[in-house]
Short mmCIF file of C-alpha atoms in Angstrom, two decimals:
data_model
loop_
_atom_site.label_atom_id
_atom_site.label_comp_id
_atom_site.label_asym_id
_atom_site.label_seq_id
_atom_site.Cartn_x
_atom_site.Cartn_y
_atom_site.Cartn_z
CA MET T 1 32.12 -6.97 7.44
CA LYS T 2 35.22 -6.53 5.28
CA LEU T 3 34.91 -4.09 2.40
CA ALA T 4 35.65 -6.83 -0.16
CA GLY T 5 32.62 -8.83 0.99
CA LEU T 6 30.44 -5.75 0.96
CA LEU T 7 31.33 -5.05 -2.67
CA ASP T 8 30.71 -8.60 -3.90
CA GLY T 9 28.64 -8.40 -7.10
CA ILE T 10 29.46 -4.74 -7.80
CA GLU T 11 31.58 -3.98 -10.85
CA ILE T 12 34.39 -1.69 -9.68
CA ILE T 13 35.80 0.83 -12.14
CA GLU T 14 38.56 2.20 -9.93
CA THR T 15 39.50 2.15 -6.24
CA ASN T 16 42.21 3.10 -3.80
CA ALA T 17 40.47 1.49 -0.81
CA ASP T 18 41.84 -1.26 1.42
CA MET T 19 39.58 -4.24 0.68
CA SER T 20 40.39 -5.77 4.09
CA ALA T 21 39.00 -2.74 5.96
CA GLU T 22 36.17 -3.51 8.37
CA ILE T 23 32.92 -1.70 7.56
CA ALA T 24 30.43 -1.00 10.35
CA ASP T 25 27.37 -0.01 8.27
CA VAL T 26 26.10 1.18 4.89
CA CYS T 27 24.29 4.48 4.36
CA CYS T 28 23.32 6.89 1.60
CA ASP T 29 22.20 9.76 3.87
CA SER T 30 25.13 11.73 5.28
CA ARG T 31 23.02 12.60 8.32
CA ARG T 32 23.09 8.90 9.22
CA ALA T 33 26.80 8.48 8.54
CA ALA T 34 28.86 7.19 11.45
CA GLU T 35 32.32 5.94 12.32
CA GLY T 36 33.46 3.14 10.02
CA CYS T 37 30.52 3.20 7.59
CA LEU T 38 30.51 2.94 3.81
CA PHE T 39 28.85 6.06 2.38
CA VAL T 40 27.14 5.53 -0.98
CA ALA T 41 26.77 8.74 -3.00
CA VAL T 42 23.46 8.34 -4.82
CA GLU T 43 22.43 10.85 -7.47
CA GLY T 44 18.82 11.72 -6.68
CA TYR T 45 16.17 13.77 -8.45
CA GLU T 46 16.29 16.57 -5.91
CA THR T 47 19.93 16.45 -4.86
CA ASP T 48 23.20 14.66 -5.56
CA GLY T 49 24.74 12.50 -2.85
CA HIS T 50 28.21 13.42 -4.09
CA LYS T 51 27.70 16.86 -2.52
CA TYR T 52 27.52 15.26 0.89
CA ILE T 53 30.69 13.18 0.74
CA PRO T 54 32.57 15.73 2.94
CA ASN T 55 29.80 15.58 5.56
CA ALA T 56 29.95 11.78 5.63
CA LEU T 57 33.75 11.79 5.92
CA ASP T 58 33.58 14.33 8.76
CA LYS T 59 31.31 11.89 10.61
CA GLY T 60 33.81 9.08 10.24
CA ALA T 61 32.88 7.27 7.02
CA ALA T 62 35.62 4.74 6.25
CA ALA T 63 35.11 4.74 2.48
CA VAL T 64 32.94 6.25 -0.23
CA LEU T 65 31.19 4.35 -3.02
CA CYS T 66 30.56 6.82 -5.81
CA ARG T 67 30.26 7.42 -9.54
CA VAL T 68 32.49 10.51 -9.62
CA LYS T 69 35.92 10.55 -7.93
CA PRO T 70 35.76 12.65 -4.73
CA GLU T 71 37.66 15.94 -4.66
CA ARG T 72 38.71 15.28 -1.07
CA ASP T 73 41.40 12.74 -0.29
CA CYS T 74 39.71 9.59 1.01
CA ALA T 75 39.22 5.87 0.40
CA TYR T 76 36.89 5.57 -2.57
CA ILE T 77 35.37 3.00 -4.92
CA LEU T 78 34.08 4.09 -8.32
CA CYS T 79 31.19 2.23 -10.00
CA ALA T 80 28.82 3.00 -12.84
CA ASP T 81 25.50 2.84 -10.93
CA THR T 82 25.45 3.76 -7.25
CA ARG T 83 21.71 3.09 -6.88
CA ARG T 84 22.13 -0.55 -7.81
CA ALA T 85 25.40 -0.69 -5.87
CA LEU T 86 23.61 0.52 -2.73
CA ALA T 87 21.07 -2.30 -3.04
CA VAL T 88 23.77 -4.95 -3.60
CA ALA T 89 26.05 -3.68 -0.83
CA SER T 90 23.11 -3.50 1.60
CA ALA T 91 22.08 -7.07 0.79
CA ASN T 92 25.67 -8.22 1.34
CA PHE T 93 25.96 -6.33 4.62
CA PHE T 94 22.85 -8.02 6.05
CA GLY T 95 23.81 -11.49 4.81
CA ARG T 96 21.59 -11.64 1.72
CA PRO T 97 18.44 -12.26 3.75
CA THR T 98 16.07 -12.59 0.78
CA GLU T 99 17.80 -15.86 -0.12
CA LYS T 100 16.41 -17.23 3.17
CA LEU T 101 12.84 -16.07 2.45
CA THR T 102 10.13 -16.91 -0.08
CA MET T 103 9.80 -13.52 -1.74
CA ILE T 104 6.40 -12.33 -3.00
CA GLY T 105 6.04 -8.94 -4.68
CA VAL T 106 2.79 -7.15 -5.61
CA THR T 107 2.78 -4.18 -7.96
CA GLY T 108 0.00 -2.10 -9.53
CA THR T 109 -1.74 1.24 -9.08
CA ASN T 110 -4.57 0.03 -6.85
CA GLY T 111 -5.17 -3.06 -4.74
CA LYS T 112 -1.59 -3.67 -3.57
CA THR T 113 -2.30 -3.19 0.13
CA THR T 114 -5.37 -5.41 0.20
CA THR T 115 -3.75 -8.10 -1.94
CA THR T 116 -0.56 -8.31 0.16
CA ASN T 117 -2.59 -8.55 3.37
CA LEU T 118 -4.79 -11.29 1.91
CA VAL T 119 -1.74 -13.24 0.75
CA LYS T 120 -0.12 -12.93 4.19
CA GLU T 121 -3.20 -14.27 5.97
CA MET T 122 -3.72 -17.09 3.48
CA TYR T 123 -0.06 -18.12 3.34
CA GLU T 124 0.24 -18.28 7.12
CA GLU T 125 -2.93 -20.33 7.49
CA LEU T 126 -1.95 -22.81 4.79
CA SER T 127 1.77 -23.13 5.54
CA GLY T 128 1.65 -22.87 9.31
CA ARG T 129 4.63 -20.49 9.03
CA THR T 130 4.95 -16.80 9.86
CA SER T 131 5.70 -14.15 7.27
CA GLY T 132 6.73 -10.53 6.97
CA LEU T 133 4.83 -7.72 5.27
CA ILE T 134 6.05 -4.48 3.72
CA GLY T 135 3.45 -2.01 2.54
CA THR T 136 1.84 1.40 2.46
CA ASN T 137 -0.01 1.16 5.77
CA ARG T 138 2.39 -0.87 7.84
CA ASN T 139 5.38 -3.16 7.92
CA MET T 140 5.10 -6.41 9.86
CA ILE T 141 7.53 -8.98 11.17
CA GLY T 142 5.25 -11.88 11.97
CA ALA T 143 2.55 -10.28 14.15
CA LEU T 144 4.71 -7.29 15.16
CA GLU T 145 3.61 -4.07 13.45
CA LEU T 146 6.06 -1.33 12.51
CA ASP T 147 5.34 2.17 11.22
CA THR T 148 6.07 2.92 7.58
CA GLU T 149 6.80 6.13 5.69
CA ARG T 150 6.85 4.97 2.07
CA THR T 151 5.47 2.00 0.15
CA THR T 152 8.94 0.54 -0.48
CA PRO T 153 11.76 1.69 1.84
CA GLU T 154 15.24 2.62 0.61
CA SER T 155 17.31 -0.48 -0.19
CA ARG T 156 19.49 -0.36 2.93
CA ASP T 157 16.46 -0.20 5.27
CA LEU T 158 14.64 -2.75 3.14
CA GLN T 159 17.44 -5.29 3.52
CA GLU T 160 17.56 -4.68 7.26
CA LEU T 161 13.84 -5.45 7.44
CA PHE T 162 14.36 -8.70 5.53
CA ALA T 163 17.19 -9.64 7.90
CA GLN T 164 14.92 -9.01 10.90
CA MET T 165 12.21 -11.16 9.30
CA ALA T 166 14.60 -14.04 8.68
CA GLU T 167 16.01 -13.80 12.20
CA ALA T 168 12.48 -13.83 13.65
CA GLY T 169 11.74 -17.09 11.82
CA CYS T 170 9.62 -15.75 8.98
CA ALA T 171 9.47 -18.13 6.03
CA ALA T 172 8.23 -15.55 3.51
CA ALA T 173 8.17 -11.82 2.85
CA ILE T 174 5.16 -10.32 1.09
CA MET T 175 5.70 -6.79 -0.13
CA GLU T 176 4.15 -3.99 -2.13
CA VAL T 177 6.61 -3.08 -4.87
CA SER T 178 6.14 0.47 -6.12
CA SER T 179 7.09 1.64 -9.60
CA HIS T 180 9.52 4.10 -7.99
CA SER T 181 11.33 1.32 -6.14
CA LEU T 182 11.65 -0.75 -9.31
CA PHE T 183 12.88 2.13 -11.45
CA LEU T 184 15.20 3.48 -8.74
CA GLU T 185 16.74 0.05 -8.06
CA ARG T 186 15.63 -0.18 -4.42
CA VAL T 187 14.76 -3.84 -4.99
CA ALA T 188 17.71 -4.60 -7.29
CA GLY T 189 19.10 -8.08 -6.82
CA ILE T 190 15.96 -9.50 -5.21
CA ARG T 191 14.64 -12.67 -6.84
CA TYR T 192 10.91 -13.14 -6.29
CA LYS T 193 9.18 -16.50 -6.16
CA VAL T 194 5.95 -14.79 -7.23
CA GLY T 195 5.26 -11.37 -8.75
CA VAL T 196 1.68 -10.08 -8.89
CA PHE T 197 0.22 -7.32 -11.09
CA THR T 198 -3.11 -5.80 -10.00
CA ASN T 199 -3.86 -3.00 -12.50
CA LEU T 200 -2.53 0.19 -14.04
CA THR T 201 -4.35 3.52 -13.99
CA GLN T 202 -3.06 7.07 -14.22
CA ASP T 203 -0.78 7.91 -11.32
CA HIS T 204 2.77 9.14 -10.66
CA LEU T 205 3.05 10.74 -14.10
CA ASP T 206 4.92 13.61 -12.45
CA PHE T 207 7.72 11.05 -12.11
CA HIS T 208 7.25 8.64 -15.03
CA GLU T 209 5.89 11.26 -17.48
CA THR T 210 4.01 8.71 -19.64
CA MET T 211 1.82 5.69 -18.99
CA GLU T 212 4.19 3.63 -21.12
CA ASN T 213 7.12 4.52 -18.85
CA TYR T 214 4.96 3.79 -15.80
CA CYS T 215 4.05 0.36 -17.20
CA ASP T 216 7.64 -0.43 -18.13
CA ALA T 217 8.78 0.36 -14.59
CA LYS T 218 6.21 -2.12 -13.24
CA ALA T 219 7.37 -4.69 -15.80
CA ILE T 220 10.81 -4.86 -14.17
CA LEU T 221 9.28 -7.04 -11.43
CA PHE T 222 8.38 -9.74 -13.94
CA LYS T 223 11.95 -9.97 -15.20
CA ASN T 224 12.98 -10.92 -11.67
CA CYS T 225 10.45 -13.54 -10.59
CA GLU T 226 9.73 -17.22 -11.18
CA VAL T 227 5.96 -16.91 -11.63
CA GLY T 228 3.95 -13.85 -12.63
CA VAL T 229 0.30 -13.54 -11.61
CA VAL T 230 -1.25 -10.96 -13.93
CA ASN T 231 -4.64 -9.26 -14.32
CA ALA T 232 -5.68 -10.27 -17.86
CA ASP T 233 -8.54 -7.73 -17.83
CA ASP T 234 -6.14 -4.79 -17.62
CA LYS T 235 -5.23 -3.27 -20.99
CA TRP T 236 -1.59 -2.90 -19.96
CA ALA T 237 -1.09 -6.60 -19.18
CA ALA T 238 0.22 -7.46 -22.65
CA ARG T 239 2.88 -4.73 -22.61
CA LEU T 240 3.80 -5.58 -19.03
CA THR T 241 4.51 -9.25 -19.81
CA LYS T 242 5.81 -9.14 -23.39
CA ASP T 243 9.46 -9.54 -22.33
CA ALA T 244 8.83 -11.45 -19.12
CA PRO T 245 10.86 -14.69 -18.96
CA CYS T 246 8.77 -16.10 -16.11
CA ARG T 247 5.75 -18.42 -16.20
CA ILE T 248 2.51 -16.41 -16.26
CA ILE T 249 -0.77 -17.21 -14.48
CA SER T 250 -3.42 -14.82 -15.81
CA TYR T 251 -6.60 -14.02 -13.86
CA SER T 252 -9.87 -12.46 -14.92
CA ALA T 253 -13.29 -11.49 -13.62
CA LYS T 254 -14.74 -12.56 -16.98
CA GLU T 255 -15.75 -16.13 -17.73
CA ASN T 256 -12.82 -17.98 -19.36
CA GLY T 257 -10.93 -14.67 -19.44
CA GLY T 258 -7.78 -16.07 -17.86
CA ASP T 259 -6.10 -19.16 -16.46
CA LEU T 260 -7.86 -18.35 -13.19
CA TYR T 261 -11.27 -16.72 -13.55
CA ALA T 262 -14.37 -15.84 -11.55
CA ALA T 263 -17.87 -16.85 -12.59
CA ASP T 264 -21.35 -16.57 -11.05
CA ILE T 265 -20.37 -13.46 -9.05
CA HIS T 266 -22.78 -12.36 -6.31
CA TYR T 267 -22.31 -9.06 -4.49
CA ALA T 268 -23.53 -8.31 -0.96
CA ALA T 269 -23.13 -5.30 1.29
CA ASP T 270 -20.33 -6.93 3.26
CA LYS T 271 -18.82 -9.58 0.93
CA VAL T 272 -18.59 -11.04 -2.56
CA ARG T 273 -19.20 -14.69 -3.51
CA PHE T 274 -18.10 -16.29 -6.77
CA ILE T 275 -16.97 -19.53 -8.38
CA ALA T 276 -13.19 -19.67 -8.82
CA ASN T 277 -12.06 -21.73 -11.82
CA TYR T 278 -8.51 -22.94 -12.49
CA GLY T 279 -7.03 -25.89 -14.34
CA GLY T 280 -10.39 -27.58 -14.84
CA GLU T 281 -11.36 -27.23 -11.15
CA SER T 282 -14.16 -25.06 -9.80
CA VAL T 283 -14.69 -24.07 -6.15
CA ARG T 284 -16.92 -21.62 -4.32
CA ALA T 285 -15.01 -18.60 -2.98
CA THR T 286 -15.91 -15.74 -0.66
CA ILE T 287 -14.06 -12.53 0.12
CA ASN T 288 -15.33 -10.59 3.12
CA ILE T 289 -14.81 -7.19 1.49
CA PRO T 290 -17.57 -5.70 -0.68
CA GLY T 291 -17.24 -4.24 -4.18
CA LYS T 292 -16.29 -5.35 -7.66
CA PHE T 293 -12.63 -4.50 -7.05
CA SER T 294 -12.66 -7.15 -4.31
CA VAL T 295 -13.12 -9.84 -6.97
CA TYR T 296 -9.85 -8.76 -8.58
CA ASN T 297 -8.02 -8.56 -5.25
CA ALA T 298 -9.31 -12.03 -4.37
CA LEU T 299 -8.22 -13.47 -7.72
CA ALA T 300 -4.77 -11.88 -7.38
CA ALA T 301 -4.34 -13.43 -3.94
CA LEU T 302 -5.69 -16.81 -5.06
CA GLY T 303 -3.34 -16.79 -8.06
CA CYS T 304 -0.39 -16.03 -5.82
CA ILE T 305 -1.24 -18.87 -3.44
CA LEU T 306 -1.65 -21.24 -6.40
CA ALA T 307 1.77 -20.15 -7.70
CA LEU T 308 3.22 -21.12 -4.31
CA GLY T 309 2.00 -24.68 -4.86
CA PHE T 310 -1.21 -24.84 -2.84
CA ARG T 311 -4.47 -26.29 -4.21
CA LEU T 312 -7.41 -24.17 -5.36
CA ASP T 313 -9.77 -25.58 -2.73
CA GLU T 314 -7.21 -24.86 0.03
CA ALA T 315 -6.69 -21.32 -1.25
CA ALA T 316 -10.44 -20.59 -1.43
CA ALA T 317 -10.99 -21.91 2.09
CA ALA T 318 -8.20 -19.68 3.43
CA LEU T 319 -9.58 -16.66 1.54
CA ALA T 320 -12.95 -17.06 3.27
CA HIS T 321 -11.19 -16.70 6.65
CA CYS T 322 -9.48 -13.41 5.74
CA HIS T 323 -10.62 -10.23 7.42
CA GLY T 324 -9.28 -7.75 4.89
CA VAL T 325 -7.31 -4.62 5.68
CA LYS T 326 -8.00 -2.31 8.56
CA GLY T 327 -9.50 0.89 7.27
CA ARG T 328 -9.93 -0.25 3.66
CA VAL T 329 -13.65 -0.85 3.07
CA GLU T 330 -13.59 -2.41 6.53
CA VAL T 331 -16.90 -3.90 7.67
CA VAL T 332 -17.69 -2.95 11.27
CA PRO T 333 -19.85 -5.55 13.05
CA THR T 334 -23.14 -4.04 14.18
CA GLY T 335 -25.56 -6.94 14.62
CA ARG T 336 -28.19 -4.66 13.09
CA ASP T 337 -30.01 -4.52 9.77
CA PHE T 338 -27.66 -1.89 8.32
CA THR T 339 -23.95 -1.95 7.41
CA ILE T 340 -21.14 0.34 8.53
CA LEU T 341 -17.90 0.55 6.52
CA ILE T 342 -14.72 2.37 7.51
CA ASP T 343 -12.53 3.54 4.65
CA TYR T 344 -9.43 5.72 4.37
CA ALA T 345 -10.83 7.65 1.38
CA HIS T 346 -9.71 11.25 1.92
CA THR T 347 -9.31 12.57 -1.63
CA PRO T 348 -11.83 13.25 -4.40
CA ASP T 349 -10.69 10.13 -6.25
CA GLY T 350 -10.82 8.02 -3.09
CA ILE T 351 -14.34 9.21 -2.25
CA GLU T 352 -15.53 8.51 -5.80
CA ASN T 353 -14.01 5.02 -5.86
CA VAL T 354 -15.48 3.85 -2.58
CA LEU T 355 -18.93 5.31 -3.32
CA ARG T 356 -19.09 3.72 -6.77
CA ALA T 357 -17.94 0.37 -5.39
CA VAL T 358 -20.53 0.39 -2.60
CA LYS T 359 -23.34 1.67 -4.83
CA GLU T 360 -22.86 -1.34 -7.11
CA THR T 361 -23.95 -3.74 -4.39
CA ALA T 362 -25.78 -1.83 -1.64
CA PRO T 363 -29.31 -3.17 -0.96
CA GLY T 364 -30.51 0.18 0.36
CA ARG T 365 -29.39 3.78 0.72
CA VAL T 366 -25.70 4.70 0.72
CA GLY T 367 -24.71 7.38 3.18
CA ILE T 368 -21.29 8.94 3.62
CA LEU T 369 -19.83 10.67 6.66
CA PHE T 370 -16.70 12.68 5.89
CA GLY T 371 -14.63 15.78 6.49
CA CYS T 372 -11.34 17.11 5.18
CA GLY T 373 -7.94 17.45 6.80
CA GLY T 374 -6.75 20.84 7.97
CA ASP T 375 -3.47 22.41 6.81
CA ARG T 376 -3.75 20.44 3.58
CA ASP T 377 -4.92 21.06 0.01
CA ARG T 378 -8.02 23.27 0.26
CA THR T 379 -8.97 22.84 -3.40
CA LYS T 380 -10.04 19.23 -2.88
CA ARG T 381 -12.68 20.14 -0.27
CA PRO T 382 -15.47 21.39 -2.58
CA LYS T 383 -14.60 18.59 -5.03
CA MET T 384 -15.14 15.97 -2.31
CA GLY T 385 -18.44 17.64 -1.45
CA ALA T 386 -19.59 17.66 -5.07
CA ILE T 387 -18.64 14.02 -5.69
CA SER T 388 -20.37 12.89 -2.49
CA ALA T 389 -23.50 14.82 -3.40
CA ASP T 390 -23.51 13.26 -6.86
CA LEU T 391 -23.05 9.65 -5.74
CA ALA T 392 -24.36 9.29 -2.16
CA ASP T 393 -28.00 9.15 -1.09
CA TYR T 394 -27.26 11.33 1.93
CA MET T 395 -24.26 13.01 3.56
CA ILE T 396 -23.10 13.78 7.07
CA ILE T 397 -20.42 16.44 6.90
CA THR T 398 -18.12 16.57 9.87
CA SER T 399 -14.52 17.03 10.95
CA ASP T 400 -11.48 14.93 9.99
CA ASN T 401 -8.07 16.00 11.33
CA PRO T 402 -8.59 19.78 11.57
CA ARG T 403 -5.03 20.37 12.80
CA THR T 404 -4.49 24.12 13.22
CA GLU T 405 -7.53 25.18 11.14
CA GLU T 406 -10.98 25.88 12.49
CA PRO T 407 -13.22 22.87 11.73
CA GLU T 408 -16.08 25.15 10.73
CA ALA T 409 -13.87 26.86 8.12
CA ILE T 410 -12.96 23.50 6.59
CA ILE T 411 -16.61 22.48 6.47
CA ALA T 412 -17.48 25.81 4.81
CA ASP T 413 -15.06 24.90 2.01
CA ILE T 414 -16.75 21.51 1.58
CA LEU T 415 -20.18 23.14 1.43
CA LYS T 416 -19.10 25.27 -1.54
CA GLY T 417 -19.20 22.08 -3.61
CA ILE T 418 -22.75 21.17 -2.71
CA LYS T 419 -24.53 24.51 -2.98
CA GLU T 420 -26.77 23.32 -5.79
CA THR T 421 -27.28 19.76 -4.55
CA LYS T 422 -30.60 18.15 -3.81
CA THR T 423 -28.90 15.35 -1.89
CA PRO T 424 -29.90 15.53 1.80
CA TYR T 425 -27.11 16.44 4.19
CA VAL T 426 -26.47 17.52 7.76
CA VAL T 427 -23.47 19.25 9.30
CA ILE T 428 -22.26 17.95 12.66
CA THR T 429 -18.80 19.28 13.46
CA ASP T 430 -18.00 16.87 16.30
CA ARG T 431 -17.07 13.58 14.61
CA ARG T 432 -18.17 11.42 17.55
CA GLU T 433 -21.58 13.08 17.54
CA ALA T 434 -21.74 12.72 13.76
CA ILE T 435 -21.16 8.96 13.99
CA LYS T 436 -23.80 8.72 16.71
CA TYR T 437 -26.26 10.60 14.48
CA ALA T 438 -25.49 8.30 11.54
CA ILE T 439 -26.25 5.20 13.59
CA GLU T 440 -29.37 6.62 15.23
CA HIS T 441 -30.82 7.61 11.84
CA ALA T 442 -29.81 4.48 9.90
CA GLU T 443 -32.60 2.66 8.09
CA LYS T 444 -32.88 -0.99 7.15
CA ASP T 445 -30.37 -2.02 4.44
CA ASP T 446 -28.47 1.28 4.64
CA VAL T 447 -24.73 1.19 4.02
CA ILE T 448 -22.95 3.98 5.90
CA ILE T 449 -19.38 4.84 4.91
CA LEU T 450 -17.24 6.50 7.56
CA ALA T 451 -14.65 8.05 5.25
CA GLY T 452 -11.29 9.65 5.87
CA LYS T 453 -9.86 8.11 9.02
CA GLY T 454 -9.46 4.50 7.92
CA HIS T 455 -6.75 2.76 9.93
CA GLU T 456 -6.06 5.87 12.03
CA THR T 457 -6.95 5.64 15.72
CA TYR T 458 -6.54 9.33 16.48
CA GLN T 459 -7.74 12.80 15.57
CA ILE T 460 -5.29 15.70 15.25
CA VAL T 461 -6.66 18.91 16.76
CA GLY T 462 -4.16 21.74 16.78
CA LYS T 463 -0.86 19.91 16.95
CA THR T 464 -2.07 17.25 19.39
CA LYS T 465 -3.16 13.70 18.61
CA HIS T 466 -6.26 12.67 20.55
CA HIS T 467 -7.33 9.02 20.72
CA MET T 468 -10.24 8.35 18.37
CA ASP T 469 -10.98 4.89 17.04
CA GLU T 470 -14.18 4.82 15.00
CA ARG T 471 -14.66 1.13 15.74
CA GLU T 472 -14.81 1.93 19.45
CA ILE T 473 -17.23 4.80 18.87
CA VAL T 474 -19.58 2.60 16.85
CA ALA T 475 -19.47 -0.11 19.54
CA GLU T 476 -20.17 2.45 22.29
CA VAL T 477 -23.15 3.93 20.46
CA LEU T 478 -24.61 0.49 19.72
CA ALA T 479 -24.08 -0.61 23.32
CA ALA T 480 -25.83 2.53 24.61
CA GLN T 481 -28.76 1.86 22.29
CA ALA T 482 -28.98 -1.75 23.49
CA ASP T 483 -29.00 -0.60 27.12
CA ALA T 484 -31.73 1.92 26.36
CA ASP T 485 -33.85 -0.80 24.75
#
């Protein structure tokens, strides 16, 4: 692409570059610089991209887009904001792919992953079209799964993903939009058909410093979308939407609490049923993920689908077919009179959240099987033990990803948090054996949470990944029991 086309939409302060020069790529990491690329010098919080201009030029960069004129003689373009410029130039380079896609963005502290996955499943069922997904656990182009390192990739990689989605025939892109990506302009220039807000709780204050700043970063999404779907029960909703120029659909888990609201809510160990109400219509809805938070995730997804123009009854029917997110309060089929859930909870907060959610609805005892990762924060281990002892009816303490630590040493740290507990527990270091024990000792109406591994299908021992899928282990144990019977 010619440099002039690449810079379309960027206000240039000064340049000596040949606008007819052909540019082979865009990058902001000098390690990825190559012959003929445009290097964008982004000022970060840990380092300044201007320092690496010589490195990029040595690797063959054709021009530099920067805020400060380079000391070295080269083709340069000065602009006021290189973060935004990187996003615009990347979009131009890949042919502005978001203009070919129905863009859906979901922001909030919790619930983004589940909500985006629900929307993807529902949209594809109702539209008959494929879609892309960008999120914490995985990126997807249609049914193809890609690994992910951060919730929202850097703008250049983000635009490449959108281009791949459009080329693959996706009609929509559903993405988690982090507060960092909004504040740091990674999604600058993207116009969303629908923006969704789930909730706001304390997080990322090392970056945003105050909850007000955190909220205002999230609010950027709603200045760049056509319809906002917003949790009316969250105390930050008013601040978030006060300057939003878009149409707002509010949702609530309280009767008449929003434009879309849930009534007659019934919780079960493996699902939640409620009446969804919107625009004078009422339909029965089911989400196959337990817990009160599932009502909010369901309403967020329903609101998004309504904003896309589908009917409430269609949206509710599609919701009932959704399977939820792998490793996030995932119900494992057992065919028995007890329930097994797999959840990624691997922090004190995560353990507390999943236990409280399950305790709200469990018909019987709630048991938790967990360990802690090796070569990671040791201070959280006794905290996870204490929280589990406080909230669970029984515990099975085992191994997670021990890595280079001795599993028994990790478990000893966990046990420090439950020295005074009266909650029954057993220690079984081998995780496979621990899961077998949990199943063999399950009682009617028990809900057993296998915590820590979630979507992972491996266990890291030493520096080696060994295959371990808890779904397979549960199936094997149940099959062995059936054969014995």
